[in-house]
PDB file of C-alpha atoms in Angstrom:
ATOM      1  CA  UNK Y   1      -0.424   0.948   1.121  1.00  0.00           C
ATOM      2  CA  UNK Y   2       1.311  -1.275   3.916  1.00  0.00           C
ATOM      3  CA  UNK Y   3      -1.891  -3.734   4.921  1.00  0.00           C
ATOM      4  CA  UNK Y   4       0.540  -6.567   6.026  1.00  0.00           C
ATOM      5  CA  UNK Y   5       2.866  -7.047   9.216  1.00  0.00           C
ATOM      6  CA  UNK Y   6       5.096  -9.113  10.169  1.00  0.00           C
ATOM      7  CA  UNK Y   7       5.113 -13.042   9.087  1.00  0.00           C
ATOM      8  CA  UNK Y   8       4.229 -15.195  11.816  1.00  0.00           C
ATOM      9  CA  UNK Y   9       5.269 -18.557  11.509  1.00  0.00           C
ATOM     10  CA  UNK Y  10       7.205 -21.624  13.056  1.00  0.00           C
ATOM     11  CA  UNK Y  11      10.650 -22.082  12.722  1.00  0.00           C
ATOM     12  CA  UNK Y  12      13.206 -25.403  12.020  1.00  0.00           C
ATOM     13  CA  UNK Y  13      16.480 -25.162  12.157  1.00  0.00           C
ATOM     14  CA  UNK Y  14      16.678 -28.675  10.626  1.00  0.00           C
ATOM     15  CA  UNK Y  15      14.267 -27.983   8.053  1.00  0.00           C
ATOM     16  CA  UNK Y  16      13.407 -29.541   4.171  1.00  0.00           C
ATOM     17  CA  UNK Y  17      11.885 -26.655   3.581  1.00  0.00           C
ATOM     18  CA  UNK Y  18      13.323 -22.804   2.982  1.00  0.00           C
ATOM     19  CA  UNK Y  19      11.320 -20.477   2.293  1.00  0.00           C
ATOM     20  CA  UNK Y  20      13.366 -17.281   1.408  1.00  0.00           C
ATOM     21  CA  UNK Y  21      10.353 -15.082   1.172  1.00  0.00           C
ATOM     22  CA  UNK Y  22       6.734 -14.904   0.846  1.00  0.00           C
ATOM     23  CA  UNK Y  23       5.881 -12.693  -1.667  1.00  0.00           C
ATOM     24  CA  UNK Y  24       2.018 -11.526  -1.155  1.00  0.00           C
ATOM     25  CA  UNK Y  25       0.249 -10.448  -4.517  1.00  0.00           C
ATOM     26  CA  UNK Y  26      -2.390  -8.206  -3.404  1.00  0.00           C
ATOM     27  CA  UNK Y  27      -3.867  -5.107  -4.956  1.00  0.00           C
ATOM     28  CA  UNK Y  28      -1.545  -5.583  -8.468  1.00  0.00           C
ATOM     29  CA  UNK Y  29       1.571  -5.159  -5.782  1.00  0.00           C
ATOM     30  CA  UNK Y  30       3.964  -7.741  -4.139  1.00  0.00           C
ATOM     31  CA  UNK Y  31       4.199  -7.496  -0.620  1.00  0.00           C
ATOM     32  CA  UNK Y  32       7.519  -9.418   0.598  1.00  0.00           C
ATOM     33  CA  UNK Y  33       7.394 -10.764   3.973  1.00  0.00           C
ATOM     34  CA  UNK Y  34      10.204 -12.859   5.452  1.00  0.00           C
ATOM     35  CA  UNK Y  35      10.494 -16.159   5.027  1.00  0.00           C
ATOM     36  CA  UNK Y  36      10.213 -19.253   7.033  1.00  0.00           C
ATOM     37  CA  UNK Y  37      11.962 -22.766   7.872  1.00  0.00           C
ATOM     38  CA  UNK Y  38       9.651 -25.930   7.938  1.00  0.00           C
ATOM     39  CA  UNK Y  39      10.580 -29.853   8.588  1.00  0.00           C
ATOM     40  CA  UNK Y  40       7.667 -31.247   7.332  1.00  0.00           C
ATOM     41  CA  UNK Y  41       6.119 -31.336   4.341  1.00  0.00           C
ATOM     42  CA  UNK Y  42       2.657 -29.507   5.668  1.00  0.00           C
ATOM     43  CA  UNK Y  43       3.300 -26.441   7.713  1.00  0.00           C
ATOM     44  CA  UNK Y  44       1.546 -23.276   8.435  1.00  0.00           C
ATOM     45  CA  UNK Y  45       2.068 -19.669   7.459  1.00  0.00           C
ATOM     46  CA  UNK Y  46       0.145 -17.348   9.502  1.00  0.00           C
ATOM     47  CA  UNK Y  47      -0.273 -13.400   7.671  1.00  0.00           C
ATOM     48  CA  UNK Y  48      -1.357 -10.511   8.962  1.00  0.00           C
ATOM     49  CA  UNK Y  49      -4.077  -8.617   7.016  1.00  0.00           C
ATOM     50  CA  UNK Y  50      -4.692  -4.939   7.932  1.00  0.00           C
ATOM     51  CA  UNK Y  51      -6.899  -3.397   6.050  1.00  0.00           C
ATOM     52  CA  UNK Y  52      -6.058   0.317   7.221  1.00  0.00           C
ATOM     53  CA  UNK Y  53      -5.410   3.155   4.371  1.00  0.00           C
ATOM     54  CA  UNK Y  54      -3.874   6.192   4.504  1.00  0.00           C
ATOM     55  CA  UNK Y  55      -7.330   7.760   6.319  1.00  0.00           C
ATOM     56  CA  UNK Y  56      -5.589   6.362   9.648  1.00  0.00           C
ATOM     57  CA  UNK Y  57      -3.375   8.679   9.484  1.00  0.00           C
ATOM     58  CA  UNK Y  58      -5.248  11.992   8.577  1.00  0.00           C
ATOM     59  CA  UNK Y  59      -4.417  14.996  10.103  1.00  0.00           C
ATOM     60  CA  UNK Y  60      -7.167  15.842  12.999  1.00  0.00           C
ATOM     61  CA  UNK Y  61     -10.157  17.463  11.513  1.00  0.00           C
ATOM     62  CA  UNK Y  62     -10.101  16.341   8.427  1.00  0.00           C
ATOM     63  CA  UNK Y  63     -12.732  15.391   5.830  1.00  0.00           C
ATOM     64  CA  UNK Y  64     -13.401  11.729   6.250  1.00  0.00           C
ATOM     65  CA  UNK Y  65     -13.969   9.591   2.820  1.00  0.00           C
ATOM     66  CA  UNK Y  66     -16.006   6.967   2.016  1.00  0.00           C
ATOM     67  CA  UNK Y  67     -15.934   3.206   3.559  1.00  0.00           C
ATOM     68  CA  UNK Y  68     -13.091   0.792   2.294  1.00  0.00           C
ATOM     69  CA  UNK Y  69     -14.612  -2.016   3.222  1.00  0.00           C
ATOM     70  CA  UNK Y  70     -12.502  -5.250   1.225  1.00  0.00           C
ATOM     71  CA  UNK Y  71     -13.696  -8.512  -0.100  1.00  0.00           C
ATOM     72  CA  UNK Y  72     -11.453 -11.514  -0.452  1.00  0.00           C
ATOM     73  CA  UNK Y  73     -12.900 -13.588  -2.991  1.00  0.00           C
ATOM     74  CA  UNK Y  74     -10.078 -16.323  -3.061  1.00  0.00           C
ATOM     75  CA  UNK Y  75      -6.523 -17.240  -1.316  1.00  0.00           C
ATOM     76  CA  UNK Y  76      -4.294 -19.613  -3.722  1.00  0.00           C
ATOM     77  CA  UNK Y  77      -0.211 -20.877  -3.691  1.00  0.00           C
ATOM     78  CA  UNK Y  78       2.082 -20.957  -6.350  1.00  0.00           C
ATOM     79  CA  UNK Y  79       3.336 -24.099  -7.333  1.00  0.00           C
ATOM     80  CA  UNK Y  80       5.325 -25.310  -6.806  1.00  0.00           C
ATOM     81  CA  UNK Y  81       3.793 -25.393  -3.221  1.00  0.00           C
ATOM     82  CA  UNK Y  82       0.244 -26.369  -2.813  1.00  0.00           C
ATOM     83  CA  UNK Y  83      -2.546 -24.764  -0.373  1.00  0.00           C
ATOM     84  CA  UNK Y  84      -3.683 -27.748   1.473  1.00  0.00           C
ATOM     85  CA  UNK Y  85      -6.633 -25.375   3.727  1.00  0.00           C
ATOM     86  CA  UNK Y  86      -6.772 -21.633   5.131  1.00  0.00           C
ATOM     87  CA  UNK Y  87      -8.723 -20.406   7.190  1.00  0.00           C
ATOM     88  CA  UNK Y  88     -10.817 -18.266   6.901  1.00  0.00           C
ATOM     89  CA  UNK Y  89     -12.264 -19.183   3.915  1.00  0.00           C
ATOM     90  CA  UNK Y  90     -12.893 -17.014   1.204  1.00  0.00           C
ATOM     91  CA  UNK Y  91     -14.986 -15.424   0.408  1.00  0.00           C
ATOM     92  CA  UNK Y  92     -15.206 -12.951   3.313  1.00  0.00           C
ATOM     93  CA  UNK Y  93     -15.352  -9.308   3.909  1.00  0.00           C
ATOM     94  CA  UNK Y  94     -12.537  -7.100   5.548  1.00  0.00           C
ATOM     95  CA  UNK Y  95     -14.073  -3.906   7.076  1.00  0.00           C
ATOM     96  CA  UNK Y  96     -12.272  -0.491   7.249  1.00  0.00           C
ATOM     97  CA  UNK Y  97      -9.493  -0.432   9.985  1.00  0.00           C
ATOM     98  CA  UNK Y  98     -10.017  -4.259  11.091  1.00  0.00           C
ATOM     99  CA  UNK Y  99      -7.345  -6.493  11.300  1.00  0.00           C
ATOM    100  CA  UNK Y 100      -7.397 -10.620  11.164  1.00  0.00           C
ATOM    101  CA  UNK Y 101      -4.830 -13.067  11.102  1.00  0.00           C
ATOM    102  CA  UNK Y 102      -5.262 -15.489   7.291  1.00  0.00           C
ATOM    103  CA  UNK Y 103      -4.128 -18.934   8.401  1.00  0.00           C
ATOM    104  CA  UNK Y 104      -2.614 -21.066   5.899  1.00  0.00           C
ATOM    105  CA  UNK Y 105      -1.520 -24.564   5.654  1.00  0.00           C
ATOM    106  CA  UNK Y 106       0.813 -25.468   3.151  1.00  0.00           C
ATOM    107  CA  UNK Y 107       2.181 -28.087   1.035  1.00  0.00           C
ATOM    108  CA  UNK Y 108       5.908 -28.023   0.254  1.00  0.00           C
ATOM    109  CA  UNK Y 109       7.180 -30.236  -2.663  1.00  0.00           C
ATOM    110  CA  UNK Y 110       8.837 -33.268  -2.482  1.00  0.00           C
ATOM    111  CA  UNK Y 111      12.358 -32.972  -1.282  1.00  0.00           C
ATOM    112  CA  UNK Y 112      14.750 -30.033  -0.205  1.00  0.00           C
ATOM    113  CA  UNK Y 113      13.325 -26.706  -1.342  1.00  0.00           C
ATOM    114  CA  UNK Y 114      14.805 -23.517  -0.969  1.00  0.00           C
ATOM    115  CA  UNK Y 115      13.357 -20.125  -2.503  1.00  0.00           C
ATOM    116  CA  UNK Y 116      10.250 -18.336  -2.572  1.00  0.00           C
ATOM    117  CA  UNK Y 117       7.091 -18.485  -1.861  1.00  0.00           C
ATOM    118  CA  UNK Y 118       4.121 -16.770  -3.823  1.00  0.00           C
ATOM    119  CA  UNK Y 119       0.640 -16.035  -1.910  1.00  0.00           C
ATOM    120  CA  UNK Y 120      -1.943 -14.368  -4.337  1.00  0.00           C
ATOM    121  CA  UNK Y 121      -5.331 -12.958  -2.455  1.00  0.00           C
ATOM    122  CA  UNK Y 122      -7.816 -11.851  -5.402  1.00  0.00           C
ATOM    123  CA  UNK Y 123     -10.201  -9.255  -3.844  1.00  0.00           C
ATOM    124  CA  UNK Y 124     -14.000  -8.545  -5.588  1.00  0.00           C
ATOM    125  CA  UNK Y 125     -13.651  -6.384  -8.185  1.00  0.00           C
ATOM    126  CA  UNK Y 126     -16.573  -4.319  -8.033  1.00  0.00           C
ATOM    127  CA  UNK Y 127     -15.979  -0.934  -7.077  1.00  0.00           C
ATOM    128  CA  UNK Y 128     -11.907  -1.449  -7.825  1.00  0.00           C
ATOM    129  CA  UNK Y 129     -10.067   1.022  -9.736  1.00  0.00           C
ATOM    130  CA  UNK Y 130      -6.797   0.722 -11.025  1.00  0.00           C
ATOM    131  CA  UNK Y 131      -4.582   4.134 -10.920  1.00  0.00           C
ATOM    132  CA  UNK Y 132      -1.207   4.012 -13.281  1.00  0.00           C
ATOM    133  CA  UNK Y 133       0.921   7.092 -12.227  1.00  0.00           C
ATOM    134  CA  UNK Y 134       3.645   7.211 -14.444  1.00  0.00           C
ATOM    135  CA  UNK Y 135       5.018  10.463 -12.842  1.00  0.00           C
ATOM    136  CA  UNK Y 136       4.476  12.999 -10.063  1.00  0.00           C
ATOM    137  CA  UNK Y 137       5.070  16.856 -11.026  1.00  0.00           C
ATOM    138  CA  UNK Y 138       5.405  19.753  -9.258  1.00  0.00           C
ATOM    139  CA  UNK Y 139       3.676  22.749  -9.844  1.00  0.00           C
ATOM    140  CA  UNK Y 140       5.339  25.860  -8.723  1.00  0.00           C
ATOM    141  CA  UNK Y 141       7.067  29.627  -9.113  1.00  0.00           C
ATOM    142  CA  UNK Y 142       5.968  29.230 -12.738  1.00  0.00           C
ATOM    143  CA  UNK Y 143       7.331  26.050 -13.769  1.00  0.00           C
ATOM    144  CA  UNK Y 144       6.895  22.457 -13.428  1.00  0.00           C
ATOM    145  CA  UNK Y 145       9.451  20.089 -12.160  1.00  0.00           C
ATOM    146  CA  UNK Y 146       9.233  16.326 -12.257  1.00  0.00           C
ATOM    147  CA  UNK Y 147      10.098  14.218  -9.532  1.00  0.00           C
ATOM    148  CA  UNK Y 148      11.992  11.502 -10.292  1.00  0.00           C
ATOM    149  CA  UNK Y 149      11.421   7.287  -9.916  1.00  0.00           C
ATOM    150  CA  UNK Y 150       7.543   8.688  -8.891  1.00  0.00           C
ATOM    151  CA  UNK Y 151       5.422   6.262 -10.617  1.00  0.00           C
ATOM    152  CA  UNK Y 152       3.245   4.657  -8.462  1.00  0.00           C
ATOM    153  CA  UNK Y 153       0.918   1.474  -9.848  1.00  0.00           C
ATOM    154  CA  UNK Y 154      -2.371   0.516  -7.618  1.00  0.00           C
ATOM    155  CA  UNK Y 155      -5.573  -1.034  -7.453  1.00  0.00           C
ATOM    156  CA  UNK Y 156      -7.767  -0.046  -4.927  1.00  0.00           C
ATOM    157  CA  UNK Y 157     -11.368   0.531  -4.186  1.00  0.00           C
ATOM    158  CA  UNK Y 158     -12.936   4.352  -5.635  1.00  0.00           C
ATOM    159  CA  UNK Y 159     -12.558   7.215  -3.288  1.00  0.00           C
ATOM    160  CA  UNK Y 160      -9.390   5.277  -1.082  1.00  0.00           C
ATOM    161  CA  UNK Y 161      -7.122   7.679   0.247  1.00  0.00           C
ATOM    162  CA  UNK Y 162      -3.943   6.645  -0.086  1.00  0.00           C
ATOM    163  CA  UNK Y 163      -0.513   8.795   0.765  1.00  0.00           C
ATOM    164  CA  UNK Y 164       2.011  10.392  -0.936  1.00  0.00           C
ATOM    165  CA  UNK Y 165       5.159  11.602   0.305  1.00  0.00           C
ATOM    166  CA  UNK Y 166       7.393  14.442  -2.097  1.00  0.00           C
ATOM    167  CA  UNK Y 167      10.689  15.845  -0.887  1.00  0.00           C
ATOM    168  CA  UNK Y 168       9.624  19.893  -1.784  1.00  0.00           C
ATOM    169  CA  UNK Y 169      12.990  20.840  -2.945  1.00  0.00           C
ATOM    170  CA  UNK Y 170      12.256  19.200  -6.101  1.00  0.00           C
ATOM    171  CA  UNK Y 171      10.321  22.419  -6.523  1.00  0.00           C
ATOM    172  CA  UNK Y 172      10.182  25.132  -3.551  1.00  0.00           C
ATOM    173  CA  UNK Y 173      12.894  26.655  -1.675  1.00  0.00           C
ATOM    174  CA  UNK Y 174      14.176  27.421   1.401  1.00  0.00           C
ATOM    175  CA  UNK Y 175      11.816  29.965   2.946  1.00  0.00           C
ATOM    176  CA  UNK Y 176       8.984  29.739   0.418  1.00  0.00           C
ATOM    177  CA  UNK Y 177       5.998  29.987   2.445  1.00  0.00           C
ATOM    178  CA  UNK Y 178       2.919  27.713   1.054  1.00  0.00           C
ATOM    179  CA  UNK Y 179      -0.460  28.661   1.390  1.00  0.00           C
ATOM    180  CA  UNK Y 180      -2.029  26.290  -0.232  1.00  0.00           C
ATOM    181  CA  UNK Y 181      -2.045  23.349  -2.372  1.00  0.00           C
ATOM    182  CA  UNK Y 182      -4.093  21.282  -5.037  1.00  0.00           C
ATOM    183  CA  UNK Y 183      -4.174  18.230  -7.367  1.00  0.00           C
ATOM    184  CA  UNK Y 184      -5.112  17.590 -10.849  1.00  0.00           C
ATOM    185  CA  UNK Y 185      -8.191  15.747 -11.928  1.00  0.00           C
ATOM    186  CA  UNK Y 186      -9.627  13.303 -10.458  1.00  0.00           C
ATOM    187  CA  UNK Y 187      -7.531  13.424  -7.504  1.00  0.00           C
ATOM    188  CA  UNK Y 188      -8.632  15.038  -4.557  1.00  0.00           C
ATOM    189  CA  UNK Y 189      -6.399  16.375  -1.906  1.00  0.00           C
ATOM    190  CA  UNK Y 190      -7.969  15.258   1.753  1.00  0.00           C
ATOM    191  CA  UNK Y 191      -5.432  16.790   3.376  1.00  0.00           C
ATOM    192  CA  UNK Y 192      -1.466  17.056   3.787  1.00  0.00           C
ATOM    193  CA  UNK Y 193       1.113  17.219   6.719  1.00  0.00           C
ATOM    194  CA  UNK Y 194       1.924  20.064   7.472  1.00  0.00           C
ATOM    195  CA  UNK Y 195      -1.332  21.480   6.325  1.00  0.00           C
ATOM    196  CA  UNK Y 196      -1.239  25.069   4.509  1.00  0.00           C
ATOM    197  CA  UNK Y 197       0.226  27.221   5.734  1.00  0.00           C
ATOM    198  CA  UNK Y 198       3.359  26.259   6.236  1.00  0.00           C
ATOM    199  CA  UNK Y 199       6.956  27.489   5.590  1.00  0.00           C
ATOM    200  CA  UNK Y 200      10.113  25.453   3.835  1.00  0.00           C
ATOM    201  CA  UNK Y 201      12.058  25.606   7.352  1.00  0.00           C
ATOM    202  CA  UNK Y 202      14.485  23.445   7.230  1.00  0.00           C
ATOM    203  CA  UNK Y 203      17.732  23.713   5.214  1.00  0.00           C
ATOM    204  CA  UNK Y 204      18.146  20.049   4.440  1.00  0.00           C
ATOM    205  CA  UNK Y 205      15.196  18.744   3.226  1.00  0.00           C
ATOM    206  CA  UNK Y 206      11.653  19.019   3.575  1.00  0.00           C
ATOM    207  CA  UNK Y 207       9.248  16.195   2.614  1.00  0.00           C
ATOM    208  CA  UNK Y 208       5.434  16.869   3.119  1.00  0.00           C
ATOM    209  CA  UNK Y 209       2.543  13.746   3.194  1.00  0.00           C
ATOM    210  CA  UNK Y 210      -0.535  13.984   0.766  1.00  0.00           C
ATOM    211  CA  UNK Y 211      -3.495  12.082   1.518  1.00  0.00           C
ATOM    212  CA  UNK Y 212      -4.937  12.061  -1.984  1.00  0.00           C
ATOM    213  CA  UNK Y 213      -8.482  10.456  -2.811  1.00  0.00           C
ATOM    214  CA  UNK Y 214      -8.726   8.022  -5.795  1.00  0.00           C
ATOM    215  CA  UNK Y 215     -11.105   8.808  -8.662  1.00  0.00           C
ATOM    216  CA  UNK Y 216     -14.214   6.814  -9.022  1.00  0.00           C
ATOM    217  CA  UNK Y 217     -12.913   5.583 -11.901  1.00  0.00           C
ATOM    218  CA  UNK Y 218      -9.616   3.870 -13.399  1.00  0.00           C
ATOM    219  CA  UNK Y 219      -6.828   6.505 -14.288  1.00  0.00           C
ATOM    220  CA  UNK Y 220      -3.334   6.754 -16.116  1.00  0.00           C
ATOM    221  CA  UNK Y 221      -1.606   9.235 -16.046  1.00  0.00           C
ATOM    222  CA  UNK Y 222       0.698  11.853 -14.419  1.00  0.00           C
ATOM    223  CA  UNK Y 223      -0.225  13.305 -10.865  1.00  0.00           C
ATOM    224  CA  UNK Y 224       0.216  16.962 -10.617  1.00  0.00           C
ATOM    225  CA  UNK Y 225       0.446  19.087  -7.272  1.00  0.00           C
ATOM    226  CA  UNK Y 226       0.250  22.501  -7.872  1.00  0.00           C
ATOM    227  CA  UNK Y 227       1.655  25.480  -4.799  1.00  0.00           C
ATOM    228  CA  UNK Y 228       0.358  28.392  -3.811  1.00  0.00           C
ATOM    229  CA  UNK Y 229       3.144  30.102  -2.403  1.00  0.00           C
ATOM    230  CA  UNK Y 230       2.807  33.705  -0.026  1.00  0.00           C
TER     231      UNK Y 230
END
């Protein structure tokens, strides 16, 4: 799920302070955003937050899921940096599809520093599931193939779409034509681009995108997509 843009910050070529990256915890994943030069020992680091899923980008006509409305419950720094104020202040609420800018002010440690920078946003647990896919299989012709370096860790609010994308050679052929397509429990498919039917056209490669709801619950486990094929 990409929720942050670009770093927005000030720049000094003369600067103390290096920061290499800013590595965002959020949602059990590390975002990395590009770093920063600062000449003083308090300076600001501006972040994006974007709380758009994968139901953006749903194909038109699709069946639209429930509200993924966020809450922020606290913003912190890892030493050995300290968070002097941000703004705004958790706790707050991030509705579906809204965007806002989180405004911190930082303390750099005494001295040159050079290296990372760790921002960790903790978001209200209730309602948050965490899904461990430790594989992705296709289902097809009979067999099952598994697609490899699939795994895919996440915590996210029940019933958030989030997207998929599987190169279908793993599993179909040139030609095959799929009518239809389906995931194992408790996933749901909300849709997929293309949408059924559609046929394996191009010689090359062909990956297709599926918008897959998260269970209600937490999961682990593999993700299966089974094909329908003419």
């Amino acid at each position: 799920m990409g929720i942050f843009g670009k770093l927005l910050g000030k720049s000094d070529p003369n600067s103390a302070t290096t920061v290499t990256n800013v590595n965002v915890m959020w949602g059990g994943t590390f975002h990395s955003l590009a770093g920063l030069r600062a000449k003083e020992r308090l300076f600001d680091v501006k972040i994006p937050f974007d709380n758009s899923s994968a139901i953006q980008n749903l194909p038109e006509n699709t069946f639209r899921f429930a509200d993924t409305t966020v809450k922020i419950n606290s913003i912190s720094v890892d030493k050995p940096f300290e968070l002097a104020d941000v703004e705004p202040k958790p706790p707050f609420s991030v509705k579906t599809n809204e965007r806002l800018e989180l405004r911190l002010r930082v303390r750099a440690p005494e001295g040159n520093y050079s290296g990372p920078m760790t921002v960790r946003l903790v978001q209200d647990d209730d309602g948050i599931v965490k899904i461990e896919i430790n594989k992705v299989i296709l289902i097809a012709k009979g067999r099952k193939v598994e697609v490899e370096n699939s795994g895919i860790i996440m915590s996210v609010k029940g019933n958030h779409i989030f997207k998929n994308s599987v190169q279908l050679y793993k599993a179909l052929s040139y030609g095959d034509e799929v009518m239809g397509a389906s995931l194992n429990a408790p996933f749901k498919l909300a849709s997929s681009q293309p949408k059924p039917p559609f046929r394996i056209d191009d010689p090359n490669s062909f990956i297709a995108d599926f918008f897959i709801q998260a269970p209600e619950i937490s999961y682990a486990g593999p993700l299966e997509i089974t094909f329908t094929l003419r």
